[in-house]
């Protein structure tokens, strides 16, 4: 699809446990596809080293987030790993109205909320080859404390139980293979 305001952009909704490789896959997808944009979520989580406000997330206080909920600014929001995360309605609307495709990296609760609201899009779950490998990736990333990693691993098991609700599943074992599969789902006609 070209960036033409006569056509509405598509939504691609990606979920999967923390550390599975969503950001790694999406960064590459965004670099290779000029009509694709990232939905910058709002969160109360603290920025990690290297994360930029307005690019990775809009980082806000809990007070601000609760006020945004009251103003009905979110298409969906959820509490994930003890922090609030939400998708801005206007951001998505502005981008899709101008013909841009938008990719959302949101948790399983957020995806379920969008499915229940009948928000049309391509829903994709990224799964790890094993929980052991997930633990290795979270430790290897080196961005989170042992406590934070423990919470994320505990939540991973529950998140994995949502996998069968997704029409598209990509197992991120070998990064190259997973990227090809994801790209094929989105651009190669492998969409469900
Ligand atoms: P998420 O966004 O899902 O939390 P990241 O993209 O931050 O996950 O990846 C977590 C860590 O795992 C990073 O250090 C990343 O480089 C690494 N990683 C991602 N995909 C793979 C893979 N297929 N094999 C090995 N390591 C990977
Ligand atoms: P992280 O803190 O690792 O960046 O993200 C933690 C989790 O929050 C991931 O599962 C990610 O998909 C999810 N997440 C990020 N933004 C949103 C959002 O706007 N809404 C929801 N529901 N989840 C989000």
XYZ file of C-alpha atoms and ligand atoms in Angstrom:
243
model
C 0.000 0.000 0.000
C 1.273 3.463 -0.820
C 1.009 6.446 1.498
C -2.223 7.640 -0.023
C -4.899 9.262 2.121
C -7.629 7.588 0.037
C -6.620 4.253 1.618
C -6.725 3.493 5.313
C -3.636 1.822 6.730
C -3.710 -1.641 8.312
C -3.071 -2.564 11.931
C -0.625 -5.308 12.900
C -0.943 -6.349 16.534
C 2.037 -8.212 17.982
C 2.124 -9.911 21.400
C 4.420 -12.315 23.192
C 6.218 -12.679 26.509
C 8.854 -10.183 27.570
C 12.269 -11.092 26.180
C 10.962 -13.196 23.298
C 12.404 -10.757 20.726
C 9.459 -8.547 19.720
C 11.470 -5.296 19.693
C 14.336 -6.920 17.759
C 11.948 -8.220 15.085
C 9.911 -5.005 14.877
C 12.955 -2.724 14.597
C 14.052 -4.670 11.550
C 10.568 -4.707 10.038
C 10.233 -0.945 10.518
C 13.651 -0.295 8.972
C 12.737 -2.341 5.880
C 9.202 -1.056 5.237
C 8.757 2.683 4.755
C 4.953 2.627 4.945
C 5.008 1.012 8.378
C 4.959 2.995 11.640
C 5.328 1.962 15.284
C 2.512 2.762 17.703
C 4.336 4.541 20.529
C 2.570 3.431 23.710
C 2.211 5.428 26.895
C 3.589 3.819 30.044
C 4.278 4.454 33.722
C 7.347 2.159 33.572
C 10.754 3.769 34.102
C 12.796 4.214 30.892
C 15.570 1.672 30.338
C 19.050 2.855 29.478
C 18.974 4.012 25.854
C 15.195 4.369 25.628
C 13.940 7.730 24.388
C 10.762 9.495 25.468
C 8.387 9.865 22.502
C 10.236 7.225 20.456
C 10.191 4.009 22.473
C 7.353 5.072 24.747
C 5.692 8.190 26.073
C 6.856 7.936 29.680
C 4.343 9.438 32.124
C 3.480 9.443 35.817
C 0.698 7.260 37.163
C -1.313 10.420 37.850
C -1.041 11.436 34.187
C -1.948 7.926 32.997
C -5.058 7.763 35.197
C -6.126 11.185 33.955
C -5.687 9.982 30.323
C -7.912 6.956 31.120
C -10.569 9.338 32.475
C -10.359 11.378 29.272
C -10.865 8.169 27.232
C -7.641 8.744 25.292
C -6.714 5.054 24.986
C -7.847 2.546 22.373
C -6.839 -0.051 24.967
C -4.819 -0.084 28.169
C -3.698 -2.681 30.703
C -1.573 -3.217 33.780
C 1.409 -5.326 32.686
C 4.221 -6.457 35.031
C 2.991 -3.922 37.655
C 2.958 -0.870 35.325
C 0.287 0.807 33.195
C 0.601 0.646 29.386
C -1.826 2.100 26.813
C -2.315 2.727 23.088
C -3.266 6.250 22.031
C -6.502 6.452 20.017
C -5.577 9.619 18.118
C -2.091 8.427 17.203
C -3.470 5.276 15.563
C -6.297 7.181 13.883
C -4.003 9.871 12.449
C -1.574 7.343 11.008
C -4.121 4.940 9.514
C -6.188 7.839 8.110
C -3.130 8.994 6.194
C -2.655 5.523 4.722
C 0.194 4.375 6.963
C 0.239 0.825 8.310
C 0.764 0.648 12.054
C 2.374 -2.028 14.193
C 1.394 -2.375 17.858
C 3.579 -4.192 20.408
C 1.026 -4.823 23.166
C 0.415 -7.523 25.749
C -2.131 -10.346 25.565
C -4.741 -8.442 27.634
C -4.521 -5.463 25.275
C -4.856 -7.721 22.224
C -7.857 -9.473 23.738
C -9.473 -6.088 24.388
C -8.974 -5.069 20.750
C -10.346 -8.417 19.503
C -13.418 -8.021 21.749
C -13.961 -4.508 20.364
C -13.757 -5.986 16.855
C -10.788 -3.823 15.952
C -9.787 -5.165 12.551
C -6.151 -6.126 12.222
C -3.664 -8.916 11.863
C -2.997 -10.487 15.255
C 0.367 -12.213 15.665
C 1.857 -14.018 18.685
C 5.630 -14.345 18.993
C 6.576 -17.413 21.056
C 9.944 -18.464 22.520
C 11.386 -21.919 21.785
C 11.293 -22.559 25.587
C 10.947 -20.745 28.926
C 14.593 -21.555 29.613
C 15.619 -19.683 26.468
C 13.366 -16.777 27.504
C 15.186 -16.619 30.853
C 18.538 -16.560 29.028
C 17.383 -13.718 26.760
C 16.025 -11.618 29.626
C 19.270 -12.099 31.569
C 21.381 -11.538 28.447
C 19.587 -8.289 27.577
C 20.897 -6.887 30.850
C 18.263 -4.157 31.135
C 16.231 -5.428 34.081
C 16.878 -6.272 37.736
C 16.578 -9.863 39.007
C 13.190 -8.985 40.575
C 11.834 -7.549 37.345
C 13.058 -10.591 35.392
C 11.398 -12.935 37.914
C 8.047 -11.111 37.525
C 8.303 -11.242 33.735
C 9.099 -14.969 33.719
C 6.227 -15.682 36.101
C 3.848 -13.774 33.807
C 5.251 -15.501 30.694
C 3.532 -18.796 31.509
C 0.123 -17.095 31.691
C 0.816 -15.114 28.505
C 1.720 -18.335 26.673
C -1.727 -19.731 27.528
C -3.218 -17.030 25.245
C -1.214 -18.201 22.236
C -4.040 -20.284 20.746
C -6.252 -17.177 20.514
C -3.951 -15.810 17.808
C -4.467 -16.807 14.169
C -0.756 -16.238 13.434
C 2.088 -17.647 15.553
C 5.809 -17.155 14.980
C 8.334 -19.092 17.089
C 11.415 -16.932 17.511
C 14.125 -19.589 17.722
C 16.500 -18.518 14.971
C 16.074 -14.727 14.556
C 16.587 -14.784 10.795
C 13.971 -17.509 10.259
C 11.484 -15.797 12.592
C 11.950 -12.493 10.769
C 11.275 -14.136 7.399
C 8.134 -15.793 8.763
C 6.854 -12.518 10.261
C 7.542 -10.610 7.058
C 5.760 -13.309 5.077
C 2.680 -13.065 7.310
C 2.531 -9.292 6.861
C 3.738 -8.781 3.300
C 3.859 -12.184 1.633
C 0.208 -13.111 1.645
C 0.597 -15.494 4.589
C -1.949 -13.491 6.609
C -4.746 -15.177 8.573
P 11.075 -8.142 23.744
O 10.930 -6.878 22.965
O 10.117 -9.220 23.283
O 11.020 -7.961 25.230
P 13.872 -8.077 22.810
O 13.731 -7.812 21.348
O 14.312 -6.948 23.683
O 12.529 -8.746 23.417
O 14.881 -9.310 22.953
C 15.335 -9.768 24.218
C 16.800 -10.212 24.087
O 16.873 -11.403 23.311
C 17.679 -9.172 23.399
O 18.942 -9.148 24.035
C 17.782 -9.694 21.961
O 18.995 -9.298 21.344
C 17.731 -11.209 22.178
N 17.127 -11.975 21.068
C 16.045 -11.645 20.323
N 15.760 -12.614 19.429
C 16.678 -13.601 19.627
C 16.924 -14.885 19.001
N 16.170 -15.357 18.014
N 17.953 -15.628 19.460
C 18.736 -15.170 20.481
N 18.583 -13.970 21.106
C 17.558 -13.191 20.679
P 8.298 -3.588 28.144
O 8.212 -3.020 29.516
O 9.192 -4.818 28.079
O 8.632 -2.577 27.082
O 6.829 -4.114 27.775
C 6.170 -4.978 28.660
C 4.905 -5.489 28.036
O 3.998 -4.418 27.842
C 5.087 -6.160 26.665
O 4.307 -7.355 26.681
C 4.486 -5.158 25.705
O 3.929 -5.814 24.576
C 3.394 -4.561 26.566
N 2.924 -3.254 26.091
C 3.648 -2.242 25.572
N 2.848 -1.217 25.213
C 1.580 -1.608 25.497
C 0.287 -0.998 25.332
O 0.125 0.128 24.848
N -0.779 -1.711 25.760
C -0.671 -2.955 26.310
N -1.791 -3.589 26.666
N 0.516 -3.565 26.471
C 1.623 -2.897 26.073
